[in-house]
Coordinates of C-alpha atoms and ligand atoms in Angstrom, one line a residue:
M92 CA 46.7 4.0 15.6
S93 CA 43.1 3.9 14.4
N94 CA 42.2 3.5 10.7
P95 CA 40.2 6.5 9.5
A96 CA 38.3 4.3 7.0
T97 CA 37.0 2.0 9.7
D98 CA 37.0 4.3 12.8
L99 CA 33.5 5.5 13.1
S100 CA 34.4 8.4 15.3
Q101 CA 36.5 9.9 12.5
R102 CA 34.3 9.7 9.4
P103 CA 30.7 10.2 8.3
L104 CA 28.3 7.4 9.2
R105 CA 27.3 5.6 6.1
V106 CA 23.7 4.3 6.1
A107 CA 21.8 2.4 3.5
I108 CA 18.0 2.5 3.6
I109 CA 16.3 -0.2 1.5
G110 CA 12.8 1.0 0.5
A111 CA 11.9 4.5 -0.6
G112 CA 8.3 4.4 0.7
P113 CA 7.2 6.9 3.4
A114 CA 9.0 4.8 6.1
G115 CA 12.3 4.9 4.3
V116 CA 12.1 8.6 3.5
Y117 CA 11.1 9.6 7.0
A118 CA 13.9 7.5 8.4
A119 CA 16.4 9.3 6.1
D120 CA 14.9 12.7 7.0
I121 CA 15.0 12.0 10.8
L122 CA 18.6 10.8 10.6
T123 CA 19.8 13.8 8.7
K124 CA 18.1 16.2 11.1
A125 CA 19.0 14.4 14.3
E126 CA 21.1 16.2 16.9
R127 CA 24.6 14.8 16.5
D128 CA 28.2 15.9 16.3
F129 CA 29.2 13.8 13.3
E130 CA 28.3 13.6 9.6
V131 CA 25.9 11.1 8.1
S132 CA 25.8 10.0 4.5
I133 CA 22.6 8.2 3.4
D134 CA 21.7 6.2 0.3
L135 CA 18.0 5.4 -0.2
F136 CA 17.4 2.4 -2.4
D137 CA 14.2 1.2 -4.1
Q138 CA 13.4 -1.6 -6.5
Y139 CA 11.1 0.8 -8.5
P140 CA 12.6 3.5 -10.7
A141 CA 10.4 6.0 -8.8
P142 CA 10.3 6.8 -5.1
Y143 CA 7.3 6.8 -2.6
G144 CA 6.3 3.1 -2.4
L145 CA 2.6 2.6 -1.7
I146 CA 2.0 6.3 -2.2
R147 CA 2.6 5.8 -5.9
Y148 CA 1.5 2.1 -6.1
G149 CA -1.2 1.8 -3.3
V150 CA -3.0 5.1 -2.6
A151 CA -6.1 5.3 -4.8
P152 CA -5.9 7.7 -7.8
D153 CA -9.0 9.6 -6.7
H154 CA -7.3 10.6 -3.4
P155 CA -5.8 14.0 -4.3
R156 CA -5.4 15.1 -0.7
I157 CA -2.4 12.9 -0.4
K158 CA -0.6 15.4 -2.5
G159 CA 0.4 17.4 0.6
I160 CA 2.4 14.4 1.9
V161 CA 4.1 13.9 -1.5
T162 CA 5.1 17.6 -1.5
A163 CA 6.6 17.2 1.9
L164 CA 8.5 14.0 0.9
H165 CA 9.6 15.6 -2.3
K166 CA 11.1 18.5 -0.3
V167 CA 13.1 16.1 1.9
L168 CA 14.6 14.3 -1.1
D169 CA 15.2 17.6 -3.0
R170 CA 17.4 19.0 -0.3
G171 CA 20.3 17.0 -1.7
D172 CA 21.6 15.4 1.4
I173 CA 20.0 12.0 0.8
R174 CA 21.0 10.1 -2.4
F175 CA 18.1 8.2 -4.1
L176 CA 19.1 5.1 -6.0
G177 CA 16.1 3.6 -7.8
N178 CA 15.6 0.4 -9.9
V179 CA 17.9 -1.5 -7.5
N180 CA 16.5 -4.7 -6.1
Y181 CA 17.8 -5.9 -2.7
G182 CA 18.4 -9.6 -3.1
R183 CA 18.8 -9.6 -6.9
D184 CA 21.1 -6.6 -7.7
L185 CA 22.7 -6.3 -4.3
T186 CA 23.1 -8.7 -1.3
L187 CA 23.4 -8.1 2.4
T188 CA 27.1 -8.9 2.1
D189 CA 27.4 -6.0 -0.5
F190 CA 25.6 -3.6 1.8
R191 CA 27.8 -4.6 4.8
H192 CA 30.8 -3.8 2.6
F193 CA 29.7 -0.3 1.8
Y194 CA 27.7 0.8 4.8
D195 CA 28.0 0.9 8.6
A196 CA 24.2 0.3 9.0
V197 CA 21.4 -1.0 6.8
I198 CA 17.7 -0.1 7.5
F199 CA 15.1 -2.3 5.9
A200 CA 12.0 -0.3 5.0
T201 CA 10.6 -2.7 2.4
G202 CA 6.9 -2.5 3.4
A203 CA 4.3 -5.1 2.7
L204 CA 3.4 -5.5 -1.0
K205 CA 1.3 -8.6 -1.4
D206 CA -2.2 -9.9 -0.3
A207 CA -2.6 -11.7 3.0
P208 CA -3.8 -15.3 2.2
L209 CA -7.5 -16.3 2.6
D210 CA -7.9 -19.9 3.4
V211 CA -11.3 -20.9 1.9
P212 CA -12.1 -23.4 -0.9
G213 CA -12.3 -21.9 -4.3
V214 CA -9.9 -19.1 -3.6
D215 CA -7.9 -20.0 -6.7
L216 CA -10.8 -20.0 -9.1
D217 CA -10.6 -17.8 -12.2
G218 CA -12.3 -14.5 -11.1
S219 CA -10.9 -14.6 -7.5
Y220 CA -8.4 -11.8 -7.1
G221 CA -6.1 -10.3 -4.5
G222 CA -7.0 -6.7 -3.7
A223 CA -3.3 -5.8 -3.7
D224 CA -3.0 -7.1 -7.3
F225 CA -6.0 -5.0 -8.4
V226 CA -4.6 -2.0 -6.7
S227 CA -1.3 -2.5 -8.4
W228 CA -3.1 -2.7 -11.7
Y229 CA -5.1 0.5 -11.4
D230 CA -2.2 2.4 -9.9
G231 CA 0.0 1.5 -13.0
H232 CA 2.5 -0.8 -11.2
P233 CA 5.3 -1.6 -13.7
D234 CA 5.5 -5.3 -12.9
V235 CA 1.8 -6.3 -13.3
S236 CA -0.1 -7.2 -16.5
R237 CA -1.6 -4.3 -18.4
E238 CA -4.9 -6.2 -18.8
W239 CA -7.4 -6.7 -16.0
P240 CA -10.5 -8.9 -16.6
L241 CA -13.3 -6.6 -15.7
D242 CA -16.1 -8.8 -17.1
A243 CA -18.3 -9.3 -13.9
K244 CA -21.7 -7.6 -13.4
E245 CA -21.8 -8.6 -9.7
V246 CA -18.7 -8.5 -7.6
A247 CA -17.9 -9.4 -4.0
V248 CA -15.2 -7.6 -2.0
I249 CA -14.2 -9.3 1.2
G250 CA -12.9 -7.1 4.1
N251 CA -13.9 -4.0 6.0
G252 CA -10.7 -2.0 5.9
N253 CA -9.8 1.1 3.8
V254 CA -8.4 -1.1 1.0
A255 CA -11.7 -2.8 0.6
L256 CA -13.4 0.6 0.3
D257 CA -10.7 1.7 -2.3
V258 CA -11.3 -1.4 -4.3
A259 CA -15.1 -1.2 -4.1
R260 CA -15.1 2.5 -5.0
I261 CA -12.8 2.1 -8.0
L262 CA -14.8 -1.0 -9.2
S263 CA -18.1 0.9 -8.9
K264 CA -17.1 4.3 -10.1
H265 CA -17.7 5.3 -13.7
A266 CA -14.4 5.4 -15.6
D267 CA -15.1 8.9 -16.9
D268 CA -15.2 10.2 -13.3
L269 CA -11.6 8.9 -12.8
L270 CA -10.3 10.6 -15.9
T271 CA -9.2 13.8 -14.1
T272 CA -6.8 11.6 -12.0
E273 CA -3.4 10.2 -13.0
I274 CA -4.8 6.7 -14.1
P275 CA -2.9 5.3 -17.1
A276 CA -4.7 4.9 -20.4
N277 CA -5.0 1.1 -20.1
V278 CA -6.7 1.5 -16.7
Y279 CA -9.2 4.0 -18.1
E280 CA -10.0 1.8 -21.1
G281 CA -10.3 -1.3 -18.8
L282 CA -12.7 0.4 -16.4
K283 CA -14.7 2.0 -19.2
K284 CA -15.6 -1.5 -20.5
S285 CA -16.7 -2.9 -17.1
P286 CA -20.3 -4.1 -17.1
V287 CA -20.5 -4.0 -13.3
T288 CA -23.8 -3.2 -11.7
D289 CA -23.4 -4.4 -8.1
V290 CA -20.4 -4.3 -5.8
H291 CA -21.0 -6.1 -2.5
V292 CA -18.6 -5.4 0.4
F293 CA -18.6 -8.0 3.2
G294 CA -17.3 -7.5 6.7
R295 CA -17.2 -10.5 9.1
R296 CA -17.9 -8.4 12.1
G297 CA -20.5 -5.6 12.8
P298 CA -20.8 -1.9 11.9
A299 CA -19.0 -0.9 15.1
Q300 CA -16.0 -3.1 14.3
V301 CA -15.2 -1.8 10.8
K302 CA -11.6 -0.9 10.1
F303 CA -12.5 1.9 7.7
T304 CA -11.9 5.5 8.6
P305 CA -14.7 8.1 8.6
L306 CA -13.5 10.2 5.6
E307 CA -13.0 7.1 3.5
L308 CA -16.4 5.8 4.4
R309 CA -18.2 9.1 3.6
E310 CA -16.3 9.3 0.3
L311 CA -18.4 6.4 -0.9
S312 CA -21.4 8.6 -1.1
H313 CA -19.7 11.0 -3.5
S314 CA -19.6 8.6 -6.5
R315 CA -21.9 9.8 -9.2
D316 CA -24.7 7.3 -10.3
V317 CA -23.8 4.8 -7.5
D318 CA -26.4 4.1 -4.8
I319 CA -25.3 2.8 -1.4
V320 CA -27.4 -0.1 -0.1
L321 CA -27.5 -1.3 3.5
Y322 CA -29.4 -4.1 5.3
P323 CA -31.2 -3.6 8.6
E324 CA -30.5 -7.2 9.8
D325 CA -26.8 -6.4 9.7
F326 CA -27.0 -3.7 12.3
E327 CA -26.3 -5.5 15.5
F328 CA -24.4 -4.0 18.5
D329 CA -23.2 -5.9 21.5
E330 CA -21.9 -4.5 24.8
A331 CA -18.4 -4.1 23.4
S332 CA -19.9 -2.2 20.4
D333 CA -21.8 0.2 22.7
E334 CA -18.7 0.8 24.7
Q335 CA -16.7 1.4 21.6
I336 CA -19.3 3.9 20.2
R337 CA -19.3 5.7 23.6
T338 CA -15.6 6.0 23.9
N339 CA -14.2 6.2 20.4
N340 CA -15.2 9.2 18.3
Q341 CA -14.1 7.6 15.1
T342 CA -16.4 4.6 15.7
K343 CA -19.2 6.8 16.7
T344 CA -18.9 8.9 13.5
M345 CA -18.8 5.8 11.3
V346 CA -21.7 4.1 13.0
N347 CA -23.7 7.4 12.7
T348 CA -22.9 7.6 9.0
L349 CA -23.9 4.0 8.4
T350 CA -27.2 4.3 10.4
N351 CA -28.1 7.5 8.7
W352 CA -27.6 5.9 5.3
L353 CA -29.7 3.0 6.5
A354 CA -32.5 5.3 7.6
E355 CA -32.4 7.5 4.5
E356 CA -33.8 6.2 1.2
Q357 CA -30.6 5.6 -0.8
D358 CA -32.3 4.2 -3.9
T359 CA -32.1 6.9 -6.5
G360 CA -32.3 4.5 -9.4
A361 CA -28.6 4.7 -10.1
S362 CA -27.2 2.3 -12.7
R363 CA -24.7 0.9 -10.1
R364 CA -25.0 -0.1 -6.5
L365 CA -22.5 -0.5 -3.7
H366 CA -23.8 -2.8 -1.0
L367 CA -22.3 -2.8 2.5
H368 CA -22.9 -6.1 4.3
F369 CA -21.8 -6.9 7.9
L370 CA -21.7 -10.1 10.0
H371 CA -20.8 -12.2 7.0
S372 CA -17.8 -14.6 7.2
P373 CA -16.6 -16.1 3.9
V374 CA -16.9 -19.9 3.7
E375 CA -16.4 -20.9 0.1
I376 CA -16.0 -19.4 -3.4
Y377 CA -17.6 -21.6 -6.0
D378 CA -18.0 -22.2 -9.7
D379 CA -21.0 -23.9 -11.4
A380 CA -21.6 -26.3 -14.3
A381 CA -22.2 -23.5 -16.8
T382 CA -18.7 -21.9 -16.1
P383 CA -16.5 -24.6 -14.5
G384 CA -13.3 -23.2 -13.0
K385 CA -14.7 -19.7 -12.9
V386 CA -16.3 -17.9 -10.0
A387 CA -20.1 -18.1 -10.0
G388 CA -20.8 -17.2 -6.4
I389 CA -19.7 -16.9 -2.8
K390 CA -21.0 -18.5 0.4
F391 CA -20.9 -16.8 3.7
E392 CA -21.8 -17.9 7.2
R393 CA -23.9 -15.3 9.0
T394 CA -22.2 -14.3 12.3
E395 CA -23.3 -12.7 15.5
L396 CA -21.5 -10.6 18.0
D397 CA -20.4 -12.5 21.1
G398 CA -20.4 -9.5 23.6
T399 CA -16.7 -8.8 23.2
G400 CA -16.8 -7.3 19.7
N401 CA -15.8 -10.6 18.2
V402 CA -18.2 -12.9 16.4
R403 CA -19.2 -16.5 16.3
G404 CA -20.9 -18.4 13.5
T405 CA -24.7 -18.8 13.6
G406 CA -24.9 -21.9 11.4
E407 CA -26.9 -19.9 8.8
F408 CA -25.4 -19.8 5.4
V409 CA -26.1 -17.4 2.5
D410 CA -25.1 -17.5 -1.1
Y411 CA -24.5 -14.5 -3.4
P412 CA -24.2 -15.0 -7.1
V413 CA -21.1 -13.0 -8.2
Q414 CA -18.7 -13.4 -11.1
A415 CA -15.7 -12.0 -9.3
V416 CA -14.3 -11.9 -5.8
Y417 CA -11.7 -9.5 -4.5
R418 CA -10.0 -10.3 -1.2
A419 CA -9.1 -7.1 0.7
I420 CA -8.3 -8.7 4.0
G421 CA -4.9 -7.0 4.6
Y422 CA -1.5 -6.8 3.0
F423 CA 1.5 -9.1 4.0
G424 CA 5.2 -8.5 4.2
S425 CA 7.6 -10.6 2.1
E426 CA 10.7 -12.5 3.2
L427 CA 14.0 -11.0 2.2
P428 CA 17.2 -13.0 1.6
E429 CA 19.7 -13.1 4.5
V430 CA 17.4 -11.4 7.0
G431 CA 15.1 -13.1 9.6
Y432 CA 11.4 -13.4 8.9
D433 CA 8.4 -14.0 11.1
E434 CA 6.2 -16.2 8.9
R435 CA 3.1 -15.7 11.0
R436 CA 3.2 -11.9 11.0
G437 CA 5.1 -11.2 7.7
V438 CA 7.6 -8.9 9.4
I439 CA 11.4 -8.9 10.1
P440 CA 11.8 -9.9 13.8
N441 CA 13.0 -6.8 15.7
Q442 CA 13.0 -5.0 19.0
G443 CA 12.0 -1.4 18.4
G444 CA 13.6 -1.5 15.0
R445 CA 16.8 -3.3 15.9
V446 CA 16.7 -6.5 13.9
I447 CA 17.1 -9.6 16.1
D448 CA 18.4 -13.1 15.4
E449 CA 16.7 -16.4 16.3
E450 CA 18.0 -16.2 19.8
G451 CA 16.5 -12.7 20.2
N452 CA 19.9 -10.9 20.1
P453 CA 20.3 -7.7 18.0
V454 CA 22.1 -8.3 14.7
P455 CA 24.8 -5.5 14.7
G456 CA 24.2 -2.8 12.1
I457 CA 20.8 -4.1 10.8
Y458 CA 17.6 -2.1 11.5
T459 CA 14.0 -2.0 10.2
T460 CA 11.2 0.5 10.0
G461 CA 7.6 0.9 8.6
W462 CA 5.2 -1.9 7.6
I463 CA 8.0 -4.6 7.4
K464 CA 8.9 -3.7 11.0
R465 CA 5.4 -3.7 12.6
G466 CA 3.0 -5.2 10.1
P467 CA 0.7 -3.7 7.4
V468 CA -1.5 -1.4 9.5
G469 CA -1.6 2.4 9.7
L470 CA -1.5 5.5 7.7
I471 CA 1.5 7.1 6.0
G472 CA 1.9 9.5 9.0
H473 CA 2.3 6.5 11.4
T474 CA 5.6 5.5 9.7
K475 CA 7.2 8.6 11.1
G476 CA 6.9 7.2 14.6
D477 CA 8.5 4.0 13.5
A478 CA 11.3 5.8 11.9
L479 CA 11.9 8.0 15.0
E480 CA 12.2 4.9 17.2
T481 CA 14.5 3.0 14.8
I482 CA 16.8 6.0 14.2
G483 CA 17.0 6.5 18.0
F484 CA 18.4 3.0 18.4
L485 CA 20.8 3.4 15.5
L486 CA 22.2 6.6 16.9
E487 CA 22.6 4.9 20.3
D488 CA 24.5 2.0 18.7
R489 CA 26.6 4.2 16.5
L490 CA 30.1 3.6 17.9
N491 CA 29.6 -0.1 18.1
L492 CA 28.4 -0.6 14.5
P493 CA 30.4 -3.0 12.3
A494 CA 32.2 -0.4 10.2
A495 CA 32.1 -0.7 6.4
S496 CA 35.3 -1.7 4.7
E497 CA 34.6 0.6 1.7
P498 CA 32.7 3.6 2.9
S499 CA 33.4 5.8 -0.1
P500 CA 30.0 6.9 -1.7
D501 CA 31.5 6.2 -5.1
A502 CA 32.2 2.6 -4.4
I503 CA 28.6 1.4 -4.5
I504 CA 28.0 3.3 -7.8
N505 CA 31.0 1.6 -9.3
L506 CA 29.6 -1.8 -8.2
L507 CA 26.2 -1.1 -9.7
E508 CA 27.8 0.0 -12.9
D509 CA 30.0 -3.1 -13.0
R510 CA 26.9 -5.3 -12.6
G511 CA 25.1 -3.4 -15.3
V512 CA 22.3 -2.2 -13.0
R513 CA 20.5 0.7 -14.7
Y514 CA 19.9 2.6 -11.4
T515 CA 17.9 5.8 -11.4
T516 CA 18.5 8.9 -9.3
W517 CA 16.6 11.8 -7.8
E518 CA 17.4 14.0 -10.8
G519 CA 16.0 11.1 -12.9
W520 CA 12.8 11.1 -10.9
K521 CA 12.4 14.8 -11.4
K522 CA 12.7 14.2 -15.2
L523 CA 10.1 11.4 -15.0
D524 CA 7.9 13.5 -12.8
A525 CA 8.1 16.4 -15.3
H526 CA 7.4 14.0 -18.2
E527 CA 4.3 12.6 -16.5
R528 CA 3.0 16.2 -15.8
E529 CA 3.6 17.0 -19.5
L530 CA 1.6 14.0 -20.5
G531 CA -1.2 15.3 -18.2
A532 CA -1.1 18.8 -19.7
A533 CA -1.1 17.5 -23.2
Y534 CA -4.0 15.1 -22.6
V535 CA -6.8 15.4 -25.1
H536 CA -9.7 13.1 -24.7
G537 CA -11.5 11.7 -27.7
D538 CA -15.0 12.2 -26.3
P539 CA -15.9 15.9 -26.7
G540 CA -19.0 15.2 -24.4
L541 CA -16.6 15.1 -21.5
G542 CA -15.7 18.7 -21.8
E543 CA -12.3 20.1 -21.2
L544 CA -10.3 17.9 -18.8
V545 CA -7.5 19.1 -16.6
R546 CA -5.1 16.3 -15.8
E547 CA -2.2 17.1 -13.5
R548 CA -0.3 13.9 -14.5
V549 CA -0.6 10.7 -16.5
K550 CA 1.5 7.9 -15.0
V551 CA 4.1 6.1 -17.1
V552 CA 3.5 2.4 -16.4
D553 CA 6.2 0.5 -18.3
R554 CA 9.4 0.0 -16.3
E555 CA 11.6 0.3 -19.4
D556 CA 9.9 3.7 -20.3
M557 CA 10.3 4.8 -16.7
I558 CA 14.0 4.0 -16.7
R559 CA 14.6 5.5 -20.2
V560 CA 12.9 8.8 -19.3
S561 CA 14.7 8.9 -15.9
R562 CA 18.1 8.2 -17.3
G563 CA 17.5 10.4 -20.3
E564 CA 18.4 7.5 -22.6
Ligands
FAD105 C1 -4.0 0.2 -1.2 C2 -3.5 1.1 -0.1 C3 -3.9 2.4 -0.1 C4 -3.5 3.3 0.9 N1 -3.9 4.5 1.0 C5 -3.5 5.3 2.0 C6 -4.0 6.7 2.0 O1 -4.8 7.1 1.2 N2 -3.5 7.5 3.0 C7 -2.7 7.0 4.0 O2 -2.3 7.8 4.9 N3 -2.2 5.7 3.9 C8 -2.6 4.9 3.0 N4 -2.2 3.6 2.9 C9 -1.2 3.2 3.9 C10 0.3 3.6 3.5 O3 0.4 3.3 2.2 C11 1.3 2.9 4.4 O4 1.1 3.3 5.7 C12 2.7 3.2 4.0 O5 2.9 3.2 2.6 C13 3.7 2.2 4.6 O6 5.0 2.7 4.3 P1 6.3 1.8 4.1 O7 7.4 2.7 3.7 O8 6.5 0.9 5.3 O9 5.9 0.8 2.9 P2 5.8 1.0 1.3 O10 5.1 2.3 1.1 O11 5.2 -0.2 0.8 O12 7.3 1.2 0.8 C14 8.2 0.1 0.8 C15 9.1 0.3 -0.4 O13 10.1 -0.7 -0.3 C16 10.5 -1.1 -1.6 N5 11.0 -2.5 -1.6 C17 10.4 -3.6 -1.2 N6 11.2 -4.7 -1.4 C18 12.4 -4.2 -2.0 C19 13.6 -4.8 -2.4 N7 13.8 -6.1 -2.3 N8 14.5 -4.0 -2.9 C20 14.4 -2.7 -3.0 N9 13.2 -2.0 -2.6 C21 12.3 -2.8 -2.1 C22 9.1 -1.1 -2.4 O14 9.4 -1.0 -3.8 C23 8.5 0.2 -1.8 O15 8.8 1.3 -2.5 C24 -2.6 2.8 1.9 C25 -2.2 1.4 1.9 C26 -2.6 0.6 0.9 C27 -2.2 -0.8 0.9
NAP106 N1 -7.5 6.2 2.4 C1 -6.7 5.7 3.4 O1 -6.3 6.5 4.3 C2 -6.2 4.3 3.3 C3 -6.5 3.6 2.2 C4 -6.1 2.2 2.2 C5 -5.4 1.7 3.3 N2 -5.2 2.5 4.4 C6 -4.5 1.9 5.5 O2 -3.7 0.8 5.2 C7 -3.8 -0.2 6.3 C8 -4.2 -1.5 5.7 O3 -5.5 -1.5 5.2 P1 -6.3 -2.9 4.9 O4 -7.7 -2.5 4.5 O5 -5.4 -3.7 4.0 O6 -6.3 -3.7 6.3 P2 -7.1 -3.6 7.6 O7 -7.5 -2.2 7.9 O8 -6.4 -4.4 8.6 O9 -8.5 -4.3 7.2 C9 -8.6 -5.7 6.9 C10 -10.0 -6.2 6.9 O10 -10.1 -7.5 6.5 C11 -10.8 -8.3 7.4 N3 -10.3 -9.6 7.4 C12 -9.1 -10.1 7.8 N4 -9.0 -11.4 7.6 C13 -10.3 -11.8 7.2 C14 -10.8 -13.1 6.9 N5 -10.1 -14.2 6.9 N6 -12.1 -13.1 6.4 C15 -12.9 -12.0 6.4 N7 -12.4 -10.8 6.6 C16 -11.1 -10.7 7.1 C17 -10.6 -7.6 8.8 O11 -11.6 -8.0 9.6 P3 -11.4 -8.0 11.2 O12 -11.4 -6.6 11.7 O13 -12.6 -8.8 11.7 O14 -10.1 -8.7 11.4 C18 -10.7 -6.1 8.3 O15 -12.0 -5.7 8.2 C19 -4.9 0.3 7.3 O16 -4.3 0.9 8.4 C20 -5.6 1.3 6.4 O17 -6.3 2.3 7.2 C21 -5.5 3.8 4.4

């Protein structure tokens, strides 16, 4: 006779999703809505006390149009059929053995949280920063320092993706123009003191090879008192560029925007400038005798297009005196205990979301989705497609999953409590959300010259405070 606890045809399927970013939430939503003749019971874990991953700790604070996505994700988690358990770290608070004990399947949706490495001399000098770290700071990440050294007048940002634009825009904007957003007080104070005058963004390829998107590029021109500066010698197009401009509307739009800016006189005498450089490959970040150990400049090799859209070095080198360098050359996924890891790509090795072992065979009951599945590229919406594929395979495998020995939903809660883990819940997030909105509504700025400010929210940064408010302690 079959045991109802372990017979998967007789009881709800128990699934744990690790990571409550968009990929994890979409996976949970797709699984709950999938056509099926059995029940599912899903727990969605995150190391942060709050849900939404990079939407909370990556998306720039001056991007309000993301709100529609947050509202949609909120609705999913507010239905009550997915249990959120925040402030639980996979690897520290719970192991894979624990998860296997309580769940029939585990989906890793842990994203990519750190900077991709840049291998040039001087990258470790004081004043050389990872873009991801800076993003975490301005987005009020609970685990990064509250202080950020904004003491540079001239800054270089390496990379031609949307993160480079975010970093450059936040660095060049006047702090008062960010005050309507949810930026925490320490971020406003830090940016307010910044003496920055020139932010230089460097792409190693040409204007037709940028990884920005049109809206994000155009947004640069909306910053008050910031001029955009472009250089005619950087506007080179090879056959592959022409083909790309002809066949790809997005490239065409961006090249048009850039060439229009180049043609128009952009110098309005603004107090800050945002320079866009192309065909510059970073060679070295250096200090000088006056400030040993601290960034004093950056050297690039000029590049030229090789006909295929790629570039080769020209042997010509140029130096830019800057006091800070931000690397925005992509994010990178982190290795997780007890799961395979592809060191080159920073992902969990998988086939369509089924995690595979070193021999390439699927590991029963273990799945992955989102950026940790396919690498740190793509918009929030793209993680829906990942989730659909992964959940499709999970449902196909259902009756062959290694059944949990303790599938009761209470069992994991008992374990967390026994281990003293101060987990947060969806109800807790709603309390924190309401608290942050109250802080926004109650906000009074000391400078009457700024007029009446409407702030929808002010973020709580401190992890302890987040937990305390969420748990009503
Ligand atoms: C700076 C930046 C700005 C962006 N802005 C936009 C934008 O404006 N619009 C847009 O469409 N896209 C934007 N994107 C892209 C978008 O953020 C990603 O496509 C999306 O967040 C990827 O989703 P994910 O769920 O795979 O990863 P994430 O959003 O990173 O979520 C992963 C989650 O897993 C959790 N986790 C990780 N490790 C553990 C662990 N050990 N235990 C428990 N939990 C863990 C993390 O805490 C996190 O909450 C931006 C990306 C970046 C980097
Ligand atoms: N507002 C938004 O919608 C938004 C905001 C932020 C991020 N995102 C999304 O999040 C994803 C990640 O963005 P991202 O900007 O981190 O990555 P990305 O789009 O992959 O861009 C990385 C950039 O870094 C450059 N680069 C890589 N290695 C380099 C090196 N060694 N030296 C010099 N340059 C180097 C790349 O140049 P090559 O092309 O030559 O490799 C590219 O220009 C993207 O899909 C992005 O669209 C969206």
